[in-house]
Coordinates of C-alpha atoms and ligand atoms in Angstrom, one line a residue:
M794 CA 23.4 -0.5 17.4
S795 CA 21.0 2.1 18.8
H796 CA 20.2 0.3 22.2
L797 CA 23.1 -1.4 23.9
V798 CA 22.8 -3.4 27.0
I799 CA 26.0 -4.9 28.6
A800 CA 25.5 -7.5 31.3
I801 CA 28.4 -8.1 33.7
D802 CA 28.2 -10.9 36.3
G803 CA 30.7 -12.4 38.7
P804 CA 31.4 -13.3 42.3
A805 CA 32.2 -10.9 45.2
A806 CA 35.4 -8.9 44.8
S807 CA 36.0 -10.2 41.2
G808 CA 36.5 -6.6 40.0
K809 CA 33.3 -6.5 38.0
G810 CA 32.2 -3.3 39.7
T811 CA 35.2 -1.3 38.8
L812 CA 35.2 -2.8 35.3
S813 CA 31.5 -2.0 34.8
R814 CA 32.0 1.6 35.9
K815 CA 34.9 2.1 33.5
L816 CA 33.1 0.5 30.6
A817 CA 30.0 2.6 31.2
D818 CA 32.1 5.8 31.4
K819 CA 33.9 4.9 28.2
L820 CA 30.8 4.0 26.3
E821 CA 28.8 6.9 27.8
L822 CA 26.1 4.6 29.1
P823 CA 24.3 4.7 32.5
H824 CA 25.5 2.1 35.0
L825 CA 23.6 0.2 37.7
D826 CA 25.4 -1.9 40.3
T827 CA 22.5 -4.2 41.1
G828 CA 24.2 -5.4 44.3
L829 CA 23.3 -2.0 45.8
T830 CA 19.6 -2.8 45.3
Y831 CA 19.9 -6.0 47.5
R832 CA 22.1 -4.0 49.9
A833 CA 19.4 -1.3 50.1
V834 CA 16.8 -3.9 51.2
A835 CA 19.2 -5.3 53.8
H836 CA 20.1 -1.8 55.1
Q837 CA 16.5 -0.9 55.6
L838 CA 15.7 -4.1 57.5
L839 CA 18.8 -3.7 59.7
Q840 CA 18.0 -0.1 60.4
N841 CA 14.4 -0.9 61.4
G842 CA 15.6 -3.8 63.5
Q843 CA 13.5 -6.2 61.3
P844 CA 14.4 -9.9 60.7
L845 CA 16.4 -10.8 57.6
D846 CA 14.5 -14.0 57.0
N847 CA 10.9 -12.8 56.8
E848 CA 10.0 -12.7 53.1
A849 CA 6.8 -10.5 53.4
V850 CA 8.7 -7.9 55.4
A851 CA 11.7 -8.0 53.0
V852 CA 9.5 -7.7 49.9
E853 CA 7.9 -4.6 51.4
A854 CA 11.4 -3.1 51.8
A855 CA 12.3 -4.1 48.2
R856 CA 9.2 -2.3 46.9
Q857 CA 10.5 0.9 48.5
V858 CA 13.9 0.8 46.8
D859 CA 14.5 3.9 44.7
L860 CA 17.3 3.6 42.2
S861 CA 18.0 7.3 42.3
S862 CA 18.9 7.4 46.0
L863 CA 21.2 4.4 46.3
D864 CA 24.1 5.6 48.4
K865 CA 27.2 3.5 47.7
D866 CA 29.2 4.9 50.7
V867 CA 26.5 3.9 53.2
L868 CA 25.7 0.6 51.5
S869 CA 29.3 -0.6 51.0
D870 CA 29.5 -1.7 54.7
H871 CA 30.6 -5.3 55.1
A872 CA 27.7 -6.3 57.4
I873 CA 25.2 -4.9 54.8
G874 CA 26.8 -7.0 52.1
D875 CA 26.5 -10.2 54.2
A876 CA 22.8 -9.4 55.0
A877 CA 22.2 -8.6 51.3
S878 CA 23.2 -12.1 50.3
K879 CA 20.7 -13.5 52.8
V880 CA 17.8 -11.4 51.5
A881 CA 18.8 -12.2 48.0
V882 CA 17.8 -15.8 48.4
M883 CA 14.1 -14.8 48.6
P884 CA 12.2 -15.1 45.3
G885 CA 9.8 -12.3 46.2
V886 CA 12.6 -9.8 46.9
R887 CA 14.3 -10.8 43.6
K888 CA 11.1 -10.4 41.6
A889 CA 10.6 -6.8 42.9
L890 CA 14.2 -5.8 42.3
V891 CA 14.5 -7.5 38.9
E892 CA 11.5 -5.4 37.7
L893 CA 13.3 -2.2 38.7
Q894 CA 16.6 -3.4 37.1
R895 CA 14.8 -4.2 33.8
V896 CA 13.3 -0.7 33.6
F897 CA 16.8 0.6 34.1
A898 CA 18.1 -1.6 31.3
A899 CA 15.3 -0.5 28.9
Q900 CA 16.2 3.2 29.0
S901 CA 17.7 4.8 25.9
P902 CA 20.5 4.5 24.7
G903 CA 21.0 1.4 26.9
A904 CA 22.9 0.6 30.1
V905 CA 25.6 -1.4 31.8
L906 CA 24.4 -3.5 34.7
D907 CA 26.5 -5.6 37.0
G908 CA 25.5 -8.3 39.5
R909 CA 25.1 -12.0 39.8
D910 CA 22.1 -12.8 37.4
I911 CA 22.1 -10.1 34.8
G912 CA 23.0 -12.3 31.8
T913 CA 20.9 -15.2 33.0
V914 CA 17.7 -13.6 34.4
V915 CA 17.5 -9.8 34.4
C916 CA 18.7 -9.2 30.8
P917 CA 18.9 -12.6 29.0
D918 CA 18.8 -10.7 25.7
A919 CA 21.7 -8.4 26.6
D920 CA 23.9 -7.5 23.6
I921 CA 27.1 -8.4 25.4
K922 CA 27.6 -10.6 28.5
L923 CA 30.7 -10.8 30.5
F924 CA 31.4 -13.2 33.4
V925 CA 34.2 -11.8 35.5
T926 CA 36.0 -14.0 37.9
A927 CA 39.3 -14.6 39.8
Y928 CA 40.6 -17.2 42.2
P929 CA 39.1 -16.9 45.7
R930 CA 42.6 -16.2 47.2
E931 CA 43.2 -13.4 44.7
R932 CA 39.7 -11.8 45.4
A933 CA 40.4 -12.1 49.1
R934 CA 43.8 -10.4 48.6
R935 CA 42.1 -7.5 46.7
R936 CA 39.4 -7.1 49.4
W937 CA 42.0 -7.2 52.2
N938 CA 44.1 -4.6 50.4
E939 CA 41.1 -2.3 50.1
M940 CA 40.3 -2.7 53.8
Q941 CA 44.0 -1.9 54.7
L942 CA 43.8 1.3 52.6
K943 CA 40.7 2.3 54.4
G944 CA 42.5 1.8 57.7
Q945 CA 40.3 -1.2 58.6
D946 CA 41.9 -3.9 60.6
A947 CA 41.3 -7.2 58.8
D948 CA 42.5 -10.8 59.1
F949 CA 43.3 -12.3 55.7
D950 CA 42.0 -15.8 56.6
A951 CA 38.8 -14.3 57.8
V952 CA 38.4 -12.3 54.6
L953 CA 39.1 -15.4 52.5
A954 CA 36.6 -17.5 54.6
D955 CA 34.0 -14.7 54.1
I956 CA 34.5 -14.7 50.3
Q957 CA 34.1 -18.5 50.2
H958 CA 31.0 -18.4 52.3
R959 CA 29.5 -15.6 50.1
D960 CA 30.3 -17.6 47.0
E961 CA 28.5 -20.7 48.4
R962 CA 25.4 -18.7 49.2
D963 CA 25.3 -16.9 45.9
M964 CA 26.0 -20.0 43.8
G965 CA 23.9 -22.4 45.9
R966 CA 20.6 -20.6 46.1
S967 CA 17.8 -22.1 44.0
D968 CA 16.4 -18.8 42.6
S969 CA 18.8 -17.2 40.1
P970 CA 22.1 -18.7 41.3
L971 CA 25.4 -17.1 40.3
K972 CA 26.6 -18.8 37.1
P973 CA 27.8 -17.7 33.7
A974 CA 25.2 -17.3 31.0
E975 CA 25.8 -19.8 28.2
D976 CA 26.7 -17.0 25.8
A977 CA 28.8 -15.0 28.3
Y978 CA 32.5 -14.3 27.7
L979 CA 34.5 -15.5 30.6
L980 CA 37.1 -13.0 31.9
D981 CA 39.5 -14.4 34.5
T982 CA 41.2 -11.4 36.0
S983 CA 43.3 -13.5 38.5
E984 CA 46.5 -12.4 36.7
M985 CA 45.3 -9.0 35.4
D986 CA 45.4 -5.6 36.8
I987 CA 42.4 -3.4 36.4
E988 CA 43.7 -1.6 33.3
T989 CA 44.4 -4.9 31.5
A990 CA 41.0 -6.3 32.5
F991 CA 39.4 -3.1 31.2
R992 CA 41.3 -3.2 27.8
T993 CA 40.4 -6.9 27.4
A994 CA 36.7 -6.2 28.1
L995 CA 36.7 -3.2 25.8
D996 CA 38.1 -5.4 23.1
I997 CA 35.4 -8.0 23.6
V998 CA 32.7 -5.2 23.4
D999 CA 34.3 -3.7 20.2
K1000 CA 34.5 -7.1 18.5
S1001 CA 30.9 -7.9 19.4
R1002 CA 29.6 -4.6 18.1
T1003 CA 31.4 -4.9 14.8
A1004 CA 30.6 -8.7 14.3
Ligands
LIG1357 O1 27.8 -7.3 44.6 P1 27.5 -7.1 46.0 O2 28.5 -7.6 47.0 O3 27.1 -5.7 46.3 O4 26.2 -7.9 46.3 C1 25.6 -8.1 47.6 C2 24.8 -9.4 47.6 O5 23.6 -9.1 46.8 C3 25.4 -10.6 47.0 O6 26.0 -11.4 47.9 C4 24.3 -11.4 46.3 C5 23.2 -10.3 46.1 N1 23.1 -10.0 44.6 C6 22.3 -10.8 43.9 O7 21.8 -11.8 44.4 N2 22.0 -10.6 42.6 C7 22.5 -9.5 42.0 N3 22.2 -9.2 40.7 C8 23.4 -8.6 42.7 C9 23.7 -8.9 44.0

């Protein structure tokens, strides 16, 4: 297979980001965390004191997103993630960002992209699609642990409520809602550590490539 595109979707804190990075490293493919593109739009609006619900303003910000300068450290802030899920409901914003994401996917020798709508909208013809999920409580536990490690004070119930709220917004929007593509492999990582999830995903990729 000369051009290989792997689409990885799933809800917040499902582990899809870590899994995607590990797969991309192993397969020596470039990786794009498409959540960062929505976060970059939200970040720009927040920085400029602009509203999060004005589509024309948000589309203008989306047109300025540059994939080569997405700074994960800056963009990983919790408030930016929440604002990103608000700007992500706007079709104009999605259209501008999906264009950039498709250019990334088209590069040689291929790419690993992760997000919410990669297998359904961005790359419906991807060679391999994974939908990574885990119970909300388990995802909240992982997020809470991460925050503890960073020394951030966090209330578990608030983290869980936030994850549930984010799920509702991401699954409930009318444009490109979060859902598994019909031909996606479902990977429930609730009972798996990251190494087990990685080996399971790699196995799916290997089997698909030799099929
Ligand atoms: O994966 P993340 O937490 O960085 O994503 C932040 C928000 O961006 C998420 O709540 C919804 C949106 N998003 C999206 O709508 N489509 C994508 N492909 C990726 C992210």
